[in-house]
Amino acid sequence: MESRLRRNICGATALAVLAPTAGISTGARAQSRPETIKVGVALALSGPTSPLGQAALQGLKLAVEQFTEAGGFEVAGKKYVPELLVNDTGGSPANAVAQAEKLVMKEGVKLIFGCTYSPAAVPMLAVTQRNKVIQISNSTSWESHLGKPGNDYMFKLVASQDDTARQYIPLIVRKLGIKTATMILPNNDAGRAYESTYREYGEKNGVRMLETFFYDPKLTDFYPILTKIKGLNPDSIWIGYTNESASVIVRQTKELNLGASLVALGTGITGVAANLPGGQRAEGFVFATQFDPESTNAGQVDLMRRFEKMFGKKVSSDFNYVMWYNQALHLFVDAMKKTGTVSDTTRIMGVVRDSNYAGPYGYPWQIDKTGLNHYGYYLGEVKGGRDTYTLIR
């Protein structure tokens, strides 16, 4: 698998078709060996949001393995296999833009799986959209750019916060009997978007929303914030938006003996955040996810087996990012097959937008005309020290 990976220093996921290997003139060689499609990766593989970037990269690596084992995929009578050009933005907007320019202008790429981190993903649009290059991201701020004039080559992999809140908040309010809530959110665009959306849906469902506390994303000492929250005495604390920060908040909440229910917001926080020292779990911790690890879907079972073999570790509740990015590459390969082109991005996006995609793992996607993905969720809850999952209908 690693033979099909190429590592660069800082940037983006790209698509371009390479010419067949030179020096061999027989038609038989061209038929027996598929042409290579370069798929670049602009993800934060280091820095605060690197766990999400690493999980996304794992999903793409697994997709490469799947296509390679199948002998490639066929488009207009030609066979292709993907090759990942792996780059680390480190979450830096400057790195992300520079790498996007290199991949688009120098490499001639047509598809970029770009950053999970909004401050790095959004500036890349200036490069990708004017050059009709498809850019894929799960950036929270992505939604405000979808459907705007000139932004015809965007795909938001993860459903909107409105989608999440609309399905998730009514259920947890009823299930946990929530009457009051305070939120702890990062002081950035994502955190402010969360605050607006979840406050609205909390109030719509009869919750008295108390003060929201914004924190520096690099903060590791939440005791001052949690002490103030203790004085407010809410019956629930709503947390956003990564496992790294949430894990610290959950642990310090338990150390201060706050009795409030702990609710993860968005889909960037999973059951991993409920892990406490000494192998303990934060009982009652709830989160939203698209992934049910107990599913018997044959495609998912095979993907989990591949994951454990390739990366030497067990699947955990944050496997949803692995699966999202894996399924996204399958989605665009299917679009290439349907359109008969690997380079005409207008036709490819024309098939992707306003479509339903069943996917290989039993988690169907509904993609609207702007390129925003919609799907159902599972409610994850820590019960008896283990994660349990209930489909939100």
Coordinates of C-alpha atoms in Angstrom, one line a residue:
M1 CA 0.0 0.0 0.0
E2 CA 2.7 2.4 0.9
S3 CA 4.2 2.0 -2.6
R4 CA 1.2 4.0 -3.9
L5 CA 1.8 6.8 -1.3
R6 CA 4.0 9.8 -1.9
R7 CA 4.7 12.3 1.0
N8 CA 5.0 16.0 0.5
I9 CA 5.6 18.7 3.1
C10 CA 2.5 20.8 3.5
G11 CA -0.7 20.2 1.7
A12 CA -3.8 19.1 -0.2
T13 CA -5.6 16.1 -1.8
A14 CA -5.5 16.3 -5.6
L15 CA -6.5 14.4 -8.7
A16 CA -4.7 14.2 -12.0
V17 CA -4.1 11.4 -14.5
L18 CA -0.6 10.3 -15.1
A19 CA 0.6 9.0 -18.5
P20 CA 1.3 5.2 -18.7
T21 CA 4.8 4.2 -18.0
A22 CA 7.2 5.2 -20.8
G23 CA 9.6 2.9 -22.5
I24 CA 7.3 0.0 -23.2
S25 CA 5.4 0.3 -26.5
T26 CA 3.2 -2.8 -26.4
G27 CA -0.6 -2.4 -26.1
A28 CA -0.6 -5.4 -23.8
R29 CA 1.3 -3.4 -21.1
A30 CA -1.2 -0.6 -21.2
Q31 CA -4.1 -3.0 -20.8
S32 CA -2.5 -5.0 -18.0
R33 CA -1.3 -2.1 -15.9
P34 CA -3.9 0.6 -15.0
E35 CA -3.1 4.3 -15.4
T36 CA -2.5 6.2 -12.1
I37 CA -4.8 8.9 -10.8
K38 CA -3.0 11.1 -8.3
V39 CA -5.1 11.9 -5.3
G40 CA -3.6 14.5 -3.1
V41 CA -4.4 15.1 0.6
A42 CA -4.4 18.5 2.3
L43 CA -5.0 17.6 5.9
A44 CA -3.7 18.7 9.3
L45 CA -1.6 15.7 10.1
S46 CA 0.1 17.6 12.9
G47 CA -1.2 20.2 15.4
P48 CA -4.4 20.4 17.5
T49 CA -6.8 18.9 14.8
S50 CA -4.4 16.2 13.6
P51 CA -6.5 13.3 15.0
L52 CA -9.3 14.2 12.5
G53 CA -6.7 14.6 9.7
Q54 CA -5.1 11.3 10.5
A55 CA -8.4 9.4 10.6
A56 CA -9.3 11.0 7.2
L57 CA -6.0 9.9 5.7
Q58 CA -6.6 6.4 7.0
G59 CA -9.9 6.2 5.2
L60 CA -8.3 7.3 1.9
K61 CA -5.4 4.8 2.3
L62 CA -8.0 2.0 2.8
A63 CA -9.8 3.2 -0.4
V64 CA -6.6 3.0 -2.3
E65 CA -6.1 -0.6 -1.1
Q66 CA -9.7 -1.5 -2.1
F67 CA -9.3 -0.1 -5.6
T68 CA -5.9 -1.6 -6.1
E69 CA -7.0 -5.1 -5.0
A70 CA -9.9 -4.9 -7.4
G71 CA -7.4 -4.2 -10.3
G72 CA -8.5 -0.6 -10.5
F73 CA -11.7 1.0 -11.7
E74 CA -12.8 1.5 -15.3
V75 CA -13.8 4.8 -16.9
A76 CA -14.5 5.1 -20.6
G77 CA -12.8 1.8 -21.3
K78 CA -9.6 2.6 -19.3
K79 CA -8.5 1.2 -16.0
Y80 CA -7.2 3.5 -13.2
V81 CA -5.8 3.2 -9.7
P82 CA -5.5 6.0 -7.2
E83 CA -2.2 7.2 -5.8
L84 CA -2.2 9.4 -2.7
L85 CA 0.0 12.5 -2.5
V86 CA 0.1 13.0 1.3
N87 CA 0.6 16.5 2.6
D88 CA 0.5 18.0 6.1
T89 CA -1.0 21.6 6.3
G90 CA -0.4 21.6 10.1
G91 CA -3.7 23.6 10.1
S92 CA -1.9 26.6 8.6
P93 CA -3.9 28.7 6.1
A94 CA -0.7 29.8 4.3
N95 CA 0.5 26.2 3.9
A96 CA -2.9 25.1 2.6
V97 CA -3.1 27.8 0.0
A98 CA 0.5 27.4 -1.1
Q99 CA 0.0 23.7 -1.6
A100 CA -3.3 24.1 -3.4
E101 CA -1.6 26.5 -5.8
K102 CA 1.2 24.1 -6.5
L103 CA -1.2 21.2 -7.0
V104 CA -3.6 23.1 -9.3
M105 CA -1.1 25.2 -11.3
K106 CA 1.9 22.9 -11.4
E107 CA 0.4 19.4 -11.1
G108 CA -2.8 20.1 -12.9
V109 CA -5.0 18.3 -10.4
K110 CA -8.8 18.2 -10.7
L111 CA -9.8 17.0 -7.2
I112 CA -8.7 18.2 -3.8
F113 CA -9.6 16.5 -0.5
G114 CA -8.9 19.6 1.5
C115 CA -8.6 20.4 5.2
T116 CA -10.9 19.4 8.0
Y117 CA -10.0 22.8 9.7
S118 CA -12.1 25.8 8.6
P119 CA -9.3 28.5 8.8
A120 CA -7.2 26.4 6.4
A121 CA -10.0 25.0 4.2
V122 CA -11.8 28.2 3.3
P123 CA -8.8 30.2 1.9
M124 CA -8.1 27.3 -0.5
L125 CA -11.4 28.1 -2.3
A126 CA -9.8 31.1 -4.0
V127 CA -7.5 28.7 -5.8
T128 CA -9.8 25.8 -6.4
Q129 CA -13.0 27.4 -7.5
R130 CA -11.6 29.8 -10.1
N131 CA -9.8 26.8 -11.7
K132 CA -12.8 24.5 -11.6
V133 CA -11.1 22.1 -9.2
I134 CA -13.4 20.1 -6.9
Q135 CA -12.6 20.7 -3.3
I136 CA -13.9 18.3 -0.6
S137 CA -14.0 19.3 3.1
N138 CA -15.8 18.7 6.3
S139 CA -15.1 22.3 7.5
T140 CA -17.9 23.7 9.7
S141 CA -17.6 27.1 7.9
W142 CA -18.0 25.4 4.5
E143 CA -21.8 25.8 4.6
S144 CA -21.7 29.6 4.3
H145 CA -19.9 29.3 1.0
L146 CA -21.9 26.5 -0.6
G147 CA -24.2 27.5 -3.4
K148 CA -22.7 31.0 -3.7
P149 CA -21.9 32.3 -7.2
G150 CA -18.6 30.9 -8.5
N151 CA -18.5 28.1 -5.9
D152 CA -19.7 25.3 -8.1
Y153 CA -17.0 22.8 -7.3
M154 CA -17.5 22.3 -3.6
F155 CA -18.6 19.2 -1.7
K156 CA -19.2 19.2 2.1
L157 CA -18.6 15.7 3.3
V158 CA -20.1 16.1 6.8
A159 CA -23.7 17.2 7.2
S160 CA -24.5 20.7 8.4
Q161 CA -24.7 21.5 12.1
D162 CA -28.3 22.4 11.4
D163 CA -28.9 18.8 10.3
T164 CA -27.1 17.4 13.4
A165 CA -28.9 19.7 15.8
R166 CA -32.3 19.2 14.3
Q167 CA -32.1 15.4 14.8
Y168 CA -30.0 15.2 17.9
I169 CA -31.1 17.9 20.3
P170 CA -34.8 17.0 20.6
L171 CA -33.8 13.4 21.4
I172 CA -31.2 14.2 24.1
V173 CA -33.5 16.8 25.7
R174 CA -36.3 14.1 26.1
K175 CA -33.9 11.3 27.0
L176 CA -31.9 13.2 29.6
G177 CA -34.7 15.5 30.8
I178 CA -32.7 18.6 30.1
K179 CA -34.1 21.9 31.5
T180 CA -31.0 24.1 31.5
A181 CA -27.7 24.0 29.6
T182 CA -24.4 25.9 29.3
M183 CA -22.0 25.5 26.4
I184 CA -18.2 25.3 26.3
L185 CA -17.0 26.1 22.8
P186 CA -13.7 27.0 21.0
N187 CA -13.3 30.7 20.3
N188 CA -13.2 30.5 16.5
D189 CA -15.6 30.5 13.5
A190 CA -16.6 26.9 14.2
G191 CA -17.4 27.6 17.9
R192 CA -19.5 30.6 17.0
A193 CA -21.4 28.6 14.4
Y194 CA -22.1 25.9 17.0
E195 CA -23.2 28.5 19.5
S196 CA -25.8 30.0 17.2
T197 CA -27.2 26.7 15.9
Y198 CA -27.3 24.8 19.2
R199 CA -28.6 27.7 21.2
E200 CA -31.5 28.0 18.7
Y201 CA -32.4 24.3 18.8
G202 CA -32.0 24.2 22.6
E203 CA -34.5 27.0 23.0
K204 CA -36.8 25.5 20.4
N205 CA -36.9 22.4 22.6
G206 CA -37.7 24.2 25.8
V207 CA -34.1 24.4 27.3
R208 CA -33.1 27.5 29.1
M209 CA -29.8 28.2 27.6
L210 CA -27.4 29.8 30.1
E211 CA -24.0 31.5 29.5
T212 CA -21.7 30.1 26.7
F213 CA -18.0 30.0 27.5
F214 CA -15.5 30.3 24.6
Y215 CA -12.0 29.0 25.0
D216 CA -8.7 29.2 23.2
P217 CA -8.5 26.0 21.2
K218 CA -5.0 25.4 22.7
L219 CA -6.4 25.6 26.3
T220 CA -5.7 22.7 28.6
D221 CA -6.9 24.1 32.0
F222 CA -10.7 24.4 32.0
Y223 CA -10.9 24.6 35.8
P224 CA -11.7 28.4 35.9
I225 CA -14.5 27.9 33.3
L226 CA -15.9 24.8 35.1
T227 CA -15.8 26.6 38.5
K228 CA -18.0 29.4 37.0
I229 CA -20.3 26.8 35.5
K230 CA -20.6 25.1 38.9
G231 CA -22.0 28.3 40.2
L232 CA -24.6 28.4 37.4
N233 CA -25.7 24.9 38.4
P234 CA -27.0 23.7 34.9
D235 CA -28.3 20.2 34.5
S236 CA -26.3 19.8 31.3
I237 CA -23.0 20.9 29.8
W238 CA -22.8 21.0 26.0
I239 CA -19.2 20.6 24.7
G240 CA -17.6 21.4 21.3
Y241 CA -15.9 20.4 19.2
T242 CA -12.8 18.0 19.1
N243 CA -12.0 14.9 21.1
E244 CA -8.8 16.5 22.3
S245 CA -10.5 19.4 24.1
A246 CA -13.6 17.4 25.1
S247 CA -11.4 14.7 26.8
V248 CA -9.9 17.3 29.0
I249 CA -13.2 19.0 29.8
V250 CA -14.8 15.7 30.6
R251 CA -12.0 14.6 32.9
Q252 CA -11.8 17.9 34.8
T253 CA -15.6 18.0 35.1
K254 CA -15.5 14.7 36.9
E255 CA -12.6 15.9 39.1
L256 CA -14.7 18.8 40.2
N257 CA -17.7 16.5 40.8
L258 CA -20.1 18.4 38.6
G259 CA -23.3 16.4 38.4
A260 CA -24.4 17.8 35.0
S261 CA -25.1 15.6 32.0
L262 CA -22.3 15.8 29.5
V263 CA -23.4 16.3 25.9
A264 CA -21.0 16.4 22.9
L265 CA -22.0 18.7 20.0
G266 CA -21.4 18.1 16.4
T267 CA -19.7 14.9 15.1
G268 CA -16.1 15.7 15.9
I269 CA -16.4 14.4 19.4
T270 CA -17.0 10.6 19.9
G271 CA -17.0 8.1 22.8
V272 CA -13.2 8.5 22.9
A273 CA -13.7 11.7 24.9
A274 CA -15.4 9.7 27.7
N275 CA -12.2 7.8 28.5
L276 CA -11.0 8.6 32.0
P277 CA -7.8 7.7 33.8
G278 CA -7.5 4.1 35.1
G279 CA -9.7 2.7 32.3
Q280 CA -12.8 4.3 33.7
R281 CA -15.5 5.9 31.4
A282 CA -17.7 9.0 31.9
E283 CA -21.0 7.3 32.5
G284 CA -24.0 8.9 30.6
F285 CA -21.8 10.9 28.2
V286 CA -23.7 11.3 24.9
F287 CA -22.6 12.1 21.4
A288 CA -23.8 12.0 17.8
T289 CA -22.2 9.8 15.1
Q290 CA -22.9 8.3 11.7
F291 CA -21.2 5.1 12.7
D292 CA -22.5 2.0 14.4
P293 CA -19.6 -0.3 15.2
E294 CA -21.9 -3.2 15.8
S295 CA -23.4 -3.1 12.3
T296 CA -23.3 -6.4 10.4
N297 CA -23.2 -4.7 7.0
A298 CA -20.7 -6.8 5.0
G299 CA -18.9 -3.7 3.5
Q300 CA -18.4 -2.1 7.0
V301 CA -17.2 -5.4 8.5
D302 CA -14.6 -5.7 5.7
L303 CA -13.5 -2.1 6.1
M304 CA -13.1 -2.6 9.9
R305 CA -11.0 -5.7 9.2
R306 CA -8.8 -3.9 6.7
F307 CA -8.4 -1.0 9.2
E308 CA -7.2 -3.3 12.0
K309 CA -4.9 -5.1 9.7
M310 CA -3.4 -2.0 8.1
F311 CA -3.0 0.1 11.2
G312 CA -2.6 -2.5 13.9
K313 CA -5.2 -1.2 16.2
K314 CA -8.9 -1.8 17.1
V315 CA -11.7 0.3 15.6
S316 CA -13.0 2.9 18.1
S317 CA -15.9 5.3 18.0
D318 CA -14.0 7.9 16.0
F319 CA -14.0 5.5 13.0
N320 CA -16.7 7.6 11.4
Y321 CA -14.1 10.0 10.0
V322 CA -12.2 7.0 8.5
M323 CA -15.4 5.8 6.9
W324 CA -16.6 9.3 5.6
Y325 CA -13.4 10.0 3.7
N326 CA -13.2 6.4 2.4
Q327 CA -16.8 6.6 1.1
A328 CA -16.2 10.0 -0.4
L329 CA -13.5 8.7 -2.7
H330 CA -15.9 5.9 -3.7
L331 CA -18.5 8.5 -4.4
F332 CA -16.3 10.5 -6.8
V333 CA -15.0 7.3 -8.5
D334 CA -18.6 6.3 -9.1
A335 CA -19.3 9.8 -10.6
M336 CA -16.3 9.4 -12.9
K337 CA -17.7 6.0 -14.1
K338 CA -21.1 7.5 -14.7
T339 CA -19.8 10.5 -16.7
G340 CA -17.1 8.6 -18.5
T341 CA -14.5 11.2 -17.5
V342 CA -11.8 11.6 -14.9
S343 CA -11.1 15.3 -15.7
D344 CA -14.3 17.1 -16.6
T345 CA -15.1 18.4 -13.2
T346 CA -18.3 20.2 -14.3
R347 CA -19.8 16.9 -15.5
I348 CA -18.5 15.0 -12.4
M349 CA -20.1 17.6 -10.0
G350 CA -23.2 17.5 -12.1
V351 CA -23.7 13.9 -11.2
V352 CA -22.7 14.3 -7.5
R353 CA -25.0 17.3 -6.8
D354 CA -28.7 16.7 -6.1
S355 CA -28.2 12.9 -5.9
N356 CA -28.6 9.9 -3.6
Y357 CA -25.6 7.7 -2.9
A358 CA -26.1 4.4 -1.2
G359 CA -22.4 3.8 -0.5
P360 CA -20.7 0.5 0.3
Y361 CA -21.3 0.5 4.1
G362 CA -25.0 0.9 4.7
Y363 CA -25.0 4.7 5.4
P364 CA -26.8 6.4 2.5
W365 CA -26.0 10.0 1.6
Q366 CA -28.4 12.6 0.2
I367 CA -26.5 15.3 -1.5
D368 CA -28.3 18.6 -2.3
K369 CA -28.0 20.9 -5.3
T370 CA -25.3 23.0 -3.5
G371 CA -23.0 20.0 -2.7
L372 CA -24.0 19.7 1.0
N373 CA -24.3 16.1 2.3
H374 CA -27.2 15.0 4.4
Y375 CA -27.6 11.7 6.4
G376 CA -29.0 10.1 9.4
Y377 CA -27.3 9.8 12.8
Y378 CA -26.9 7.4 15.7
L379 CA -27.1 8.5 19.3
G380 CA -24.0 7.3 21.1
E381 CA -24.2 6.9 24.9
V382 CA -21.8 5.5 27.5
K383 CA -23.7 2.9 29.5
G384 CA -22.1 0.5 31.9
G385 CA -18.6 1.5 30.7
R386 CA -19.3 0.8 27.0
D387 CA -20.6 2.8 24.1
T388 CA -24.2 2.0 23.0
Y389 CA -25.8 3.2 19.7
T390 CA -29.4 4.0 18.8
L391 CA -30.5 5.1 15.3
I392 CA -32.0 8.6 15.4
R393 CA -35.1 8.5 13.1

